[in-house]
Amino acid sequence: MNKKWWKEAVVYQVYPRSFKDSNGDGIGDLRGVIEKIDHLDRLGVDAVWLNPVYQSPNDDNGYDISDYRAIMDDFGTMDDLEELMELLHERDIKLIMDLVLNHSSDEHQWFKESRKSKDNPYRDYYIWKDGKNGGPPNNWKSFFGGSTWKYDEQTEQYYLHLFSPKQPDLNWENQKVREEIYDMINWWLKKGVDGFRLDVINLISKDQSFPDGSDDLAGHEYFANGPRVHEFVQEMAENTYNNYDAMTVGETPFVDKDEALKFVKEERQEFSMVIPFNHLEFDRKEGWNKITDWDLTELKTLMSEWQYLLQKNNGWTSLYFCNHDQPRIVSRYGDDGQYRKESAKMLGTMLHTLRGTPFIYQGEEIGMTNISFDSLSDFDDIETRGYIKDLQEKGEMSEEEILEIANYRTRDNARTPMHWDNSKYAGFSDAEPWLKMNSNYREVNVQKDLKSADSVFEYYQKMITLRKKYPVFAYGKYDILLENDQQIYAYQRHGEENNLLILLNFSRDEAHFDLSAELEIEEAELILNNYQKEAEFELKGNLRAYEARVYLY
Ligand code: NOJ
């Protein structure tokens, strides 16, 4: 097993718009992140992933970039970014930038040129097609609802946008586009950034015959993991980040584990790791139509298969539950009421004890929960607005049903401002924030956690410290136990010097376990437990509601 800094690291994701506002305009910014470096340092994280901070008209909160080498006015200046990087580096914290390479903004200079005429030198930087039978070139559906094609009157053709119409897809078949992208990546590497998260990177190669997709797949069988995706990624890697000691994490929707392995098998030199999605789809099997009950054994099987495949084939993964696109995990797989703290800690334990690199999303370290909006007009997220519109047009659900699903699924859940203290606007800003605050900020905030001995924050600190102390957390081999248990996720990690035994109760009921026939362990030290009255070492016993135990032996 090759050792790498990013295998041992814990990454913290900052969504700058909602982290800390330094200039009183209700929008978080880079100087706000600078103000809060102490928080990151105190938590003990090794790297910060910043969501896009580049110049952007903000149709999709920065995922629509109009200049890859400039900073969005809302967020500050390039000097602010450089200062942030320096200050992070002084504390041995790496900086990971977000690269959005599948699409740009329609306000990017390249697209402004491209749309001018069919023979403009930038025309082929994007994907333009004639319509078919008076409609778009095919039936592909956008991630944000509606068709993926937008008709442009000026040249009477359609352009492809897998996301919003303000996010035209770049044409990776065009070598000039690829070279421009590599130049830009190298420009950032030379500046000193330590790695990248690559947005929807497995969508960059489209089937060039652009066939109609099937109804359930909406075309993604032709644009996800397309024919040249690995060729493109390898070319990019060779020409850019593989010449540095950089960490790369590819966001890859619609990958199964075998496809994902191709991206992360060390010998293939594509990415350090990917961001898989399958473990976050159990409660949304029916998409935007229903909130589904789910079964722990399915989650365990999925995690296990992925863990075994990676360790057998020399691959690595990110470990995450929350990010700016995912509703808060305590409100999904945990309990955001009575057992908020216990379940937040238990879920965190899973992320920090599997084999891979844990990612913490801002607020997860204090157990922040989903928000509940009262009205459909409160939603800001472009994806949610698109789905609300689709559901209203279908006319099969009442407004209340749509509101319930939207509240459960919306990305706004993750994007409400960070809770620093119990003052007005939770110490996030002096002005009214760009998005509603979660009303529980007086109960759930950093200041309160710092004062209390059994806080979620303190537990996270402890996990991170343990991870640094014992290499088995990063490198140990994974082995599942109690495979069919419906309440408990149990596994071991086997390292060179130590082993870990991890027991996680995913339910609000007491859960009985008996490992005495399977394991022979005489003595073990309980190094982590989310209850104040700590448990003894035992191979047979009961776990309390959402209890997590980690034993070292
Ligand atoms: C994935 C990003 O995480 C999400 O926020 C964004 O809307 C899409 N990619 C499009 O860039």
Coordinates of C-alpha atoms and ligand atoms in Angstrom, one line a residue:
M1 CA 0.0 0.0 0.0
N2 CA 1.6 3.3 -1.1
K3 CA 1.4 6.0 1.5
K4 CA 0.1 9.4 0.4
W5 CA -0.7 12.5 2.3
W6 CA -4.2 12.5 1.0
K7 CA -4.9 9.0 2.2
E8 CA -4.1 10.2 5.8
A9 CA -5.9 13.5 5.4
V10 CA -9.3 14.6 6.7
V11 CA -10.8 17.1 4.2
Y12 CA -13.2 19.9 5.3
Q13 CA -15.5 21.4 2.6
V14 CA -16.2 25.1 2.8
Y15 CA -19.2 26.4 0.9
P16 CA -18.0 30.0 0.9
R17 CA -21.4 31.6 0.2
S18 CA -22.7 30.2 3.5
F19 CA -19.6 30.0 5.7
K20 CA -18.9 33.5 7.0
D21 CA -19.7 37.0 5.8
S22 CA -17.0 39.5 6.5
N23 CA -18.4 42.6 4.9
G24 CA -22.0 42.6 5.9
D25 CA -23.7 42.0 2.6
G26 CA -25.4 38.7 3.7
I27 CA -23.1 36.6 1.5
G28 CA -20.2 34.6 2.8
D29 CA -16.8 35.4 1.3
L30 CA -13.1 34.6 1.3
R31 CA -12.2 37.0 4.1
G32 CA -14.8 35.3 6.1
V33 CA -13.0 32.0 5.6
I34 CA -9.8 33.7 6.7
E35 CA -11.5 34.8 9.9
K36 CA -12.5 31.3 10.7
I37 CA -9.2 29.5 10.0
D38 CA -8.9 28.9 13.8
H39 CA -12.0 26.9 13.7
L40 CA -10.5 24.6 11.0
D41 CA -7.3 24.4 12.9
R42 CA -9.0 23.6 16.2
L43 CA -11.0 20.8 14.5
G44 CA -7.7 19.4 13.1
V45 CA -8.5 19.0 9.4
D46 CA -5.7 18.7 6.9
A47 CA -7.2 20.1 3.8
V48 CA -10.0 22.5 2.8
W49 CA -12.0 22.0 -0.4
L50 CA -13.5 25.4 -1.5
N51 CA -16.6 25.3 -3.7
P52 CA -16.1 27.4 -6.8
V53 CA -15.1 31.0 -6.1
Y54 CA -14.4 32.0 -9.7
Q55 CA -16.1 34.8 -11.6
S56 CA -19.7 33.7 -12.3
P57 CA -23.1 35.2 -12.9
N58 CA -24.3 32.7 -10.3
D59 CA -27.0 30.9 -12.0
D60 CA -26.0 27.7 -10.2
N61 CA -24.1 29.3 -7.3
G62 CA -20.7 29.4 -9.0
Y63 CA -20.9 26.2 -11.0
D64 CA -21.4 28.4 -14.0
I65 CA -18.0 30.0 -14.5
S66 CA -17.4 33.0 -16.7
D67 CA -13.7 33.4 -16.0
Y68 CA -11.6 30.5 -14.6
R69 CA -8.8 32.8 -13.6
A70 CA -10.7 35.5 -11.7
I71 CA -12.6 35.6 -8.4
M72 CA -16.3 36.3 -8.0
D73 CA -16.9 39.9 -6.7
D74 CA -19.3 38.5 -4.0
F75 CA -16.3 36.5 -2.6
G76 CA -13.5 39.0 -2.8
T77 CA -10.3 39.2 -4.8
M78 CA -7.4 37.1 -6.1
D79 CA -5.3 38.7 -3.3
D80 CA -7.8 37.4 -0.7
L81 CA -7.6 33.9 -2.2
E82 CA -3.8 34.0 -2.2
E83 CA -3.7 35.2 1.4
L84 CA -6.1 32.4 2.4
M85 CA -3.9 29.9 0.7
E86 CA -0.8 31.2 2.5
L87 CA -2.5 31.2 5.9
L88 CA -3.8 27.7 5.4
H89 CA -0.3 26.5 4.4
E90 CA 1.2 28.1 7.4
R91 CA -0.9 25.8 9.5
D92 CA -0.2 22.8 7.3
I93 CA -3.7 22.8 5.8
K94 CA -3.8 22.2 2.0
L95 CA -6.1 24.0 -0.4
I96 CA -8.3 22.0 -2.8
M97 CA -10.0 24.0 -5.5
D98 CA -13.2 23.0 -7.4
L99 CA -12.8 22.6 -11.2
V100 CA -15.9 22.8 -13.3
L101 CA -14.8 21.4 -16.7
N102 CA -17.9 19.9 -18.2
H103 CA -19.5 23.3 -18.8
S104 CA -18.8 27.0 -18.5
S105 CA -21.2 29.9 -18.1
D106 CA -22.9 31.2 -21.2
E107 CA -21.3 34.5 -20.1
H108 CA -17.8 33.0 -20.6
Q109 CA -15.9 34.8 -23.4
W110 CA -15.7 31.5 -25.3
F111 CA -19.4 31.0 -25.4
K112 CA -20.1 34.7 -26.3
E113 CA -17.9 34.1 -29.3
S114 CA -19.2 30.7 -30.0
R115 CA -22.8 31.8 -30.4
K116 CA -22.0 34.6 -32.8
S117 CA -21.8 32.5 -36.0
K118 CA -21.4 29.0 -37.3
D119 CA -17.9 29.8 -38.5
N120 CA -16.6 31.6 -35.4
P121 CA -13.3 30.1 -34.3
Y122 CA -14.9 29.3 -30.9
R123 CA -18.0 27.6 -32.4
D124 CA -16.7 24.1 -31.7
Y125 CA -15.8 24.9 -28.1
Y126 CA -19.4 24.0 -27.4
I127 CA -21.8 21.4 -28.8
W128 CA -24.2 22.8 -31.4
K129 CA -26.7 20.8 -33.4
D130 CA -29.6 21.2 -35.8
G131 CA -33.0 20.4 -34.4
K132 CA -35.0 17.3 -35.4
N133 CA -38.7 17.4 -36.5
G134 CA -39.2 20.9 -35.3
G135 CA -37.8 20.1 -31.8
P136 CA -34.5 19.5 -30.1
P137 CA -31.9 17.1 -31.5
N138 CA -32.8 14.4 -29.0
N139 CA -34.8 13.6 -25.9
W140 CA -32.0 14.0 -23.2
K141 CA -33.2 15.5 -20.0
S142 CA -31.4 18.1 -18.0
F143 CA -30.4 17.6 -14.4
F144 CA -32.4 20.7 -13.6
G145 CA -35.6 19.6 -15.4
G146 CA -36.6 20.1 -19.1
S147 CA -34.6 19.4 -22.2
T148 CA -30.8 19.5 -22.3
W149 CA -31.0 21.6 -25.6
K150 CA -31.6 25.3 -25.9
Y151 CA -32.4 26.9 -29.3
D152 CA -30.4 29.9 -30.2
E153 CA -32.1 32.2 -32.7
Q154 CA -29.0 33.9 -33.9
T155 CA -27.6 30.8 -35.7
E156 CA -30.8 28.7 -35.6
Q157 CA -29.2 25.8 -33.9
Y158 CA -29.4 24.2 -30.5
Y159 CA -26.6 24.0 -27.9
L160 CA -26.3 21.3 -25.3
H161 CA -26.5 22.0 -21.6
L162 CA -26.8 19.0 -19.2
F163 CA -27.4 21.5 -16.4
S164 CA -29.0 24.9 -16.7
P165 CA -29.3 26.7 -20.1
K166 CA -26.7 29.1 -18.6
Q167 CA -24.3 26.2 -18.3
P168 CA -23.4 25.2 -21.9
D169 CA -21.4 22.0 -22.2
L170 CA -17.8 22.3 -23.4
N171 CA -16.9 20.2 -26.4
W172 CA -14.1 17.9 -25.1
E173 CA -13.7 16.4 -28.6
N174 CA -12.1 19.6 -29.6
Q175 CA -8.4 19.4 -28.8
K176 CA -8.1 23.2 -28.5
V177 CA -10.7 23.1 -25.7
R178 CA -8.7 20.5 -23.9
E179 CA -5.5 22.4 -24.2
E180 CA -7.1 25.6 -22.9
I181 CA -8.3 23.6 -19.9
Y182 CA -4.9 22.1 -19.2
D183 CA -3.3 25.5 -19.3
M184 CA -5.8 26.8 -16.8
I185 CA -5.2 23.9 -14.5
N186 CA -1.5 24.4 -14.7
W187 CA -1.9 28.1 -13.9
W188 CA -3.6 27.1 -10.6
L189 CA -1.1 24.5 -9.8
K190 CA 1.7 27.0 -10.3
K191 CA 0.0 29.3 -7.9
G192 CA 0.4 26.6 -5.3
V193 CA -3.0 24.9 -4.8
D194 CA -2.7 21.4 -3.6
G195 CA -5.4 19.6 -5.6
F196 CA -8.8 19.7 -7.2
R197 CA -12.3 18.4 -6.8
L198 CA -13.5 17.8 -10.4
D199 CA -17.2 18.6 -10.9
V200 CA -19.2 15.9 -12.8
I201 CA -16.1 14.9 -14.5
N202 CA -17.4 11.6 -15.9
L203 CA -19.9 13.5 -18.1
I204 CA -17.2 15.1 -20.4
S205 CA -17.4 12.5 -23.2
K206 CA -20.7 12.2 -25.0
D207 CA -21.7 9.6 -27.5
Q208 CA -21.1 11.5 -30.8
S209 CA -24.1 10.1 -32.5
F210 CA -26.3 11.8 -29.8
P211 CA -29.0 9.1 -29.9
D212 CA -32.3 9.3 -28.0
G213 CA -32.1 8.0 -24.5
S214 CA -34.4 5.6 -22.8
D215 CA -37.2 7.1 -20.7
D216 CA -35.8 6.1 -17.3
L217 CA -32.2 7.0 -18.0
A218 CA -33.0 10.3 -19.7
G219 CA -29.9 10.1 -21.9
H220 CA -27.3 9.5 -19.3
E221 CA -26.5 6.2 -20.9
Y222 CA -25.0 8.3 -23.6
F223 CA -23.3 11.1 -21.7
A224 CA -22.2 9.6 -18.4
N225 CA -18.9 7.5 -18.6
G226 CA -18.9 8.1 -22.4
P227 CA -16.6 6.4 -24.9
R228 CA -13.5 8.7 -24.4
V229 CA -13.9 9.6 -20.8
H230 CA -10.8 7.7 -19.5
E231 CA -8.7 8.8 -22.5
F232 CA -9.6 12.4 -21.7
V233 CA -8.9 12.1 -18.0
Q234 CA -5.6 10.4 -18.6
E235 CA -4.5 13.0 -21.0
M236 CA -5.5 15.7 -18.6
A237 CA -3.8 14.0 -15.6
E238 CA -0.5 13.6 -17.6
N239 CA -0.5 17.1 -18.7
T240 CA -1.4 18.7 -15.4
Y241 CA -1.8 17.4 -11.9
N242 CA 0.2 14.2 -12.2
N243 CA 3.3 16.4 -12.4
Y244 CA 2.6 17.6 -8.8
D245 CA 2.0 15.9 -5.5
A246 CA -1.7 16.8 -5.9
M247 CA -4.9 15.3 -4.6
T248 CA -7.7 14.9 -7.1
V249 CA -11.2 13.8 -6.4
G250 CA -13.5 13.2 -9.3
E251 CA -17.2 13.7 -8.8
T252 CA -18.9 10.9 -10.7
P253 CA -22.6 10.5 -10.8
F254 CA -24.0 7.3 -12.4
V255 CA -21.0 5.1 -11.9
D256 CA -21.2 1.6 -10.8
K257 CA -18.3 0.3 -8.7
D258 CA -16.4 -1.3 -11.6
E259 CA -16.5 1.9 -13.6
A260 CA -15.5 3.9 -10.6
L261 CA -12.6 1.6 -10.0
K262 CA -11.2 2.5 -13.4
F263 CA -10.9 6.1 -12.2
V264 CA -9.1 5.3 -9.0
K265 CA -7.0 2.3 -9.5
E266 CA -3.6 3.6 -8.6
E267 CA -1.7 2.2 -11.7
R268 CA -4.2 4.0 -14.0
Q269 CA -3.2 7.4 -12.6
E270 CA -6.5 9.1 -13.2
F271 CA -7.8 10.4 -9.9
S272 CA -6.7 9.9 -6.3
M273 CA -10.4 9.1 -5.5
V274 CA -13.9 9.7 -6.6
I275 CA -17.1 10.9 -5.0
P276 CA -19.6 8.0 -5.4
F277 CA -23.3 8.5 -5.0
N278 CA -24.9 5.1 -4.5
H279 CA -24.8 5.2 -0.7
L280 CA -27.0 8.3 -0.7
E281 CA -29.7 7.0 -2.9
F282 CA -31.5 4.6 -0.5
D283 CA -34.1 7.1 0.7
R284 CA -34.7 8.5 -2.8
K285 CA -35.1 5.4 -4.9
E286 CA -38.1 6.9 -6.5
G287 CA -36.4 10.2 -7.3
W288 CA -38.4 13.3 -6.7
N289 CA -41.6 11.3 -6.4
K290 CA -41.4 9.8 -2.9
I291 CA -39.3 9.5 0.2
T292 CA -38.5 5.9 0.5
D293 CA -38.0 3.7 3.6
W294 CA -34.6 2.0 3.4
D295 CA -32.9 -1.0 4.9
L296 CA -29.5 -0.9 6.6
T297 CA -28.4 -4.2 5.1
E298 CA -28.5 -2.7 1.7
L299 CA -26.2 0.1 2.8
K300 CA -23.8 -2.3 4.4
T301 CA -23.7 -4.5 1.3
L302 CA -23.0 -1.5 -0.9
M303 CA -20.3 -0.1 1.3
S304 CA -18.7 -3.5 1.8
E305 CA -18.5 -4.4 -1.9
W306 CA -16.9 -1.0 -2.6
Q307 CA -14.4 -1.4 0.3
Y308 CA -13.4 -4.9 -0.7
L309 CA -13.1 -4.0 -4.4
L310 CA -10.8 -1.0 -3.6
Q311 CA -8.5 -2.8 -1.2
K312 CA -8.1 -5.7 -3.5
N313 CA -7.3 -3.5 -6.5
N314 CA -5.2 -0.8 -5.0
G315 CA -7.8 1.9 -5.2
W316 CA -9.0 4.7 -2.9
T317 CA -12.2 6.6 -2.2
S318 CA -13.6 9.6 -0.5
L319 CA -15.9 9.0 2.4
Y320 CA -18.8 11.5 2.8
F321 CA -22.4 11.9 3.6
C322 CA -22.9 15.6 3.3
N323 CA -22.0 18.3 0.8
H324 CA -23.6 21.3 -0.8
D325 CA -25.8 19.0 -2.9
Q326 CA -27.0 16.7 -0.2
P327 CA -29.5 17.3 2.5
R328 CA -28.1 17.0 6.0
I329 CA -27.3 13.3 7.0
V330 CA -28.7 13.5 10.6
S331 CA -32.1 14.3 9.0
R332 CA -31.8 11.3 6.6
Y333 CA -30.0 8.3 8.1
G334 CA -30.0 9.6 11.7
D335 CA -32.5 11.3 14.0
D336 CA -32.5 15.1 14.0
G337 CA -34.8 15.2 17.1
Q338 CA -34.1 13.3 20.4
Y339 CA -30.9 11.6 19.2
R340 CA -29.5 14.4 17.1
K341 CA -26.1 14.4 18.9
E342 CA -25.8 10.6 19.2
S343 CA -26.7 10.0 15.6
A344 CA -24.5 12.8 14.2
K345 CA -21.6 11.2 16.1
M346 CA -22.4 7.7 15.0
L347 CA -22.6 8.7 11.4
G348 CA -19.4 10.6 11.7
T349 CA -17.8 7.5 13.2
M350 CA -18.6 5.5 10.1
L351 CA -17.0 8.1 7.8
H352 CA -13.8 8.2 9.9
T353 CA -13.4 4.5 10.3
L354 CA -13.9 3.1 6.9
R355 CA -11.0 2.8 4.5
G356 CA -10.7 6.1 2.5
T357 CA -10.5 9.8 3.0
P358 CA -13.2 11.4 5.2
F359 CA -14.8 14.6 4.0
I360 CA -16.6 16.8 6.5
Y361 CA -19.1 19.4 5.2
Q362 CA -19.4 22.7 7.1
G363 CA -21.8 22.3 9.9
E364 CA -21.6 18.5 10.0
E365 CA -19.1 18.8 12.8
I366 CA -21.8 20.4 15.0
G367 CA -24.6 18.2 13.8
M368 CA -26.5 20.7 11.7
T369 CA -29.9 19.5 10.4
N370 CA -32.3 20.1 7.5
I371 CA -34.4 23.2 7.3
S372 CA -38.1 23.2 6.7
F373 CA -39.5 25.9 4.4
D374 CA -43.2 26.9 4.7
S375 CA -43.7 27.7 1.1
L376 CA -42.6 26.6 -2.4
S377 CA -41.5 30.1 -3.1
D378 CA -38.8 29.9 -0.3
F379 CA -36.6 27.6 -2.3
D380 CA -33.5 29.1 -3.8
D381 CA -31.8 26.0 -5.3
I382 CA -32.1 25.9 -9.1
E383 CA -32.4 22.1 -9.1
T384 CA -35.3 22.2 -6.6
R385 CA -37.1 25.0 -8.6
G386 CA -36.8 22.9 -11.7
Y387 CA -38.3 19.8 -10.1
I388 CA -41.1 21.8 -8.4
K389 CA -42.0 23.1 -11.9
D390 CA -41.9 19.6 -13.4
L391 CA -44.0 18.2 -10.6
Q392 CA -46.6 21.0 -10.8
E393 CA -46.8 20.5 -14.6
K394 CA -47.4 16.8 -14.2
G395 CA -50.2 17.6 -11.8
E396 CA -50.1 14.3 -10.0
M397 CA -49.3 15.7 -6.5
S398 CA -50.8 18.3 -4.2
E399 CA -48.8 21.4 -3.3
E400 CA -48.3 20.0 0.2
E401 CA -46.9 16.7 -1.1
I402 CA -44.5 18.6 -3.3
L403 CA -43.5 20.8 -0.4
E404 CA -42.8 17.7 1.7
I405 CA -40.5 16.2 -0.9
A406 CA -38.8 19.4 -1.8
N407 CA -38.1 20.1 1.9
Y408 CA -36.6 16.6 2.2
R409 CA -34.6 16.7 -1.0
T410 CA -33.6 20.3 -1.5
R411 CA -29.9 21.2 -1.7
D412 CA -30.9 24.3 0.3
N413 CA -30.8 22.1 3.3
A414 CA -27.0 22.1 3.1
R415 CA -26.7 25.7 2.0
T416 CA -28.3 27.5 4.9
P417 CA -25.7 29.7 6.7
M418 CA -23.3 28.2 9.1
H419 CA -24.2 28.5 12.8
W420 CA -21.3 30.2 14.7
D421 CA -23.2 31.4 17.8
N422 CA -26.6 32.3 19.1
S423 CA -26.7 36.0 18.1
K424 CA -29.0 37.3 15.4
Y425 CA -28.0 35.5 12.1
A426 CA -26.0 33.1 14.1
G427 CA -22.7 35.0 13.8
F428 CA -22.7 34.3 10.1
S429 CA -23.4 37.9 9.1
D430 CA -24.7 41.3 10.4
A431 CA -27.1 41.6 7.6
E432 CA -30.0 39.3 6.5
P433 CA -28.4 36.3 4.9
W434 CA -28.9 35.4 1.2
L435 CA -30.7 32.3 2.3
K436 CA -33.0 31.7 5.3
M437 CA -31.3 30.5 8.5
N438 CA -32.3 27.3 10.1
S439 CA -34.3 28.3 13.1
N440 CA -32.5 25.9 15.5
Y441 CA -29.3 27.9 15.4
R442 CA -29.6 28.8 19.1
E443 CA -29.5 25.1 20.0
V444 CA -27.0 24.0 17.4
N445 CA -24.0 26.3 17.0
V446 CA -20.2 26.3 17.3
Q447 CA -20.0 28.5 20.4
K448 CA -22.2 26.2 22.3
D449 CA -20.4 23.1 21.2
L450 CA -17.1 24.6 22.3
K451 CA -18.4 25.0 25.8
S452 CA -19.9 21.6 26.2
A453 CA -17.9 18.5 27.0
D454 CA -19.9 16.0 25.0
S455 CA -20.5 18.1 21.9
V456 CA -20.5 16.8 18.4
F457 CA -17.6 19.1 17.7
E458 CA -15.5 17.6 20.5
Y459 CA -16.2 14.1 19.2
Y460 CA -15.1 15.1 15.7
Q461 CA -11.9 16.5 17.1
K462 CA -11.3 13.3 18.9
M463 CA -11.9 11.2 15.8
I464 CA -9.4 13.3 13.8
T465 CA -6.8 13.0 16.5
L466 CA -7.1 9.3 16.7
R467 CA -6.9 9.0 12.9
K468 CA -3.6 10.8 13.1
K469 CA -2.3 8.7 15.9
Y470 CA -3.1 5.3 14.5
P471 CA -2.2 4.5 10.9
V472 CA -4.8 1.6 11.0
F473 CA -7.5 4.2 10.5
A474 CA -6.2 5.2 7.1
Y475 CA -4.5 2.0 5.9
G476 CA -6.1 -1.0 7.8
K477 CA -7.9 -3.7 5.8
Y478 CA -11.6 -3.7 6.1
D479 CA -13.7 -6.7 7.1
I480 CA -17.4 -6.8 7.7
L481 CA -19.1 -8.6 10.6
L482 CA -22.7 -9.3 11.4
E483 CA -23.6 -8.9 7.8
N484 CA -27.3 -9.6 8.1
D485 CA -28.0 -7.6 11.2
Q486 CA -30.7 -5.0 10.5
Q487 CA -29.7 -2.5 13.1
I488 CA -25.9 -2.8 13.5
Y489 CA -23.1 -2.0 11.1
A490 CA -20.1 -3.8 12.5
Y491 CA -16.6 -4.2 10.9
Q492 CA -13.0 -4.6 11.7
R493 CA -9.9 -2.9 10.3
H494 CA -6.7 -4.8 10.4
G495 CA -3.4 -2.8 10.5
E496 CA 0.2 -3.6 10.8
E497 CA 0.4 -2.6 14.5
N498 CA -3.2 -2.5 15.7
N499 CA -6.7 -3.5 14.8
L500 CA -10.0 -1.8 15.2
L501 CA -13.4 -3.1 15.9
I502 CA -16.3 -0.8 15.1
L503 CA -19.9 -1.2 16.2
L504 CA -22.6 1.2 15.0
N505 CA -26.2 1.1 15.9
F506 CA -28.2 2.7 13.1
S507 CA -31.5 2.6 15.0
R508 CA -33.3 4.4 17.9
D509 CA -33.8 1.0 19.6
E510 CA -31.4 -0.9 21.7
A511 CA -29.5 -3.4 19.5
H512 CA -28.2 -6.7 20.7
F513 CA -24.9 -8.1 19.3
D514 CA -23.0 -11.3 19.9
L515 CA -19.6 -11.7 18.3
S516 CA -18.2 -14.2 20.8
A517 CA -18.4 -17.1 18.3
E518 CA -16.7 -15.2 15.5
L519 CA -13.9 -13.2 17.3
E520 CA -11.3 -14.1 19.8
I521 CA -10.2 -10.9 21.3
E522 CA -9.1 -10.9 25.0
E523 CA -8.5 -7.3 25.7
A524 CA -9.4 -4.1 23.8
E525 CA -9.4 -0.5 24.5
L526 CA -12.6 1.6 23.9
I527 CA -11.1 4.6 22.2
L528 CA -14.3 6.2 21.0
N529 CA -17.8 6.1 22.3
N530 CA -20.7 8.6 21.8
Y531 CA -22.3 8.1 25.2
Q532 CA -21.1 9.8 28.3
K533 CA -21.4 6.7 30.4
E534 CA -18.9 4.7 28.4
A535 CA -19.2 1.0 27.6
E536 CA -16.8 -1.7 28.7
F537 CA -15.1 -4.0 26.3
E538 CA -17.5 -6.9 25.4
L539 CA -18.0 -9.2 22.5
K540 CA -21.6 -9.7 23.5
G541 CA -24.0 -7.0 24.7
N542 CA -26.4 -4.2 23.8
L543 CA -25.8 -1.0 21.9
R544 CA -27.9 2.0 23.0
A545 CA -29.8 4.2 20.5
Y546 CA -27.4 5.3 17.8
E547 CA -24.5 4.1 19.8
A548 CA -21.0 4.0 18.2
R549 CA -18.1 2.2 19.7
V550 CA -14.6 1.9 18.4
Y551 CA -12.2 -0.6 20.1
L552 CA -8.5 -0.8 19.5
Y553 CA -6.7 -4.0 20.0
Ligands
NOJ1 C1 -22.3 19.2 -9.3 C2 -22.2 20.3 -8.3 O1 -21.8 19.7 -7.0 C3 -23.5 20.9 -8.2 O2 -23.7 21.8 -7.2 C4 -23.8 21.6 -9.6 O3 -25.1 22.1 -9.6 C5 -23.6 20.6 -10.7 N1 -22.4 19.7 -10.6 C6 -23.4 21.4 -12.0 O4 -22.1 21.9 -12.1

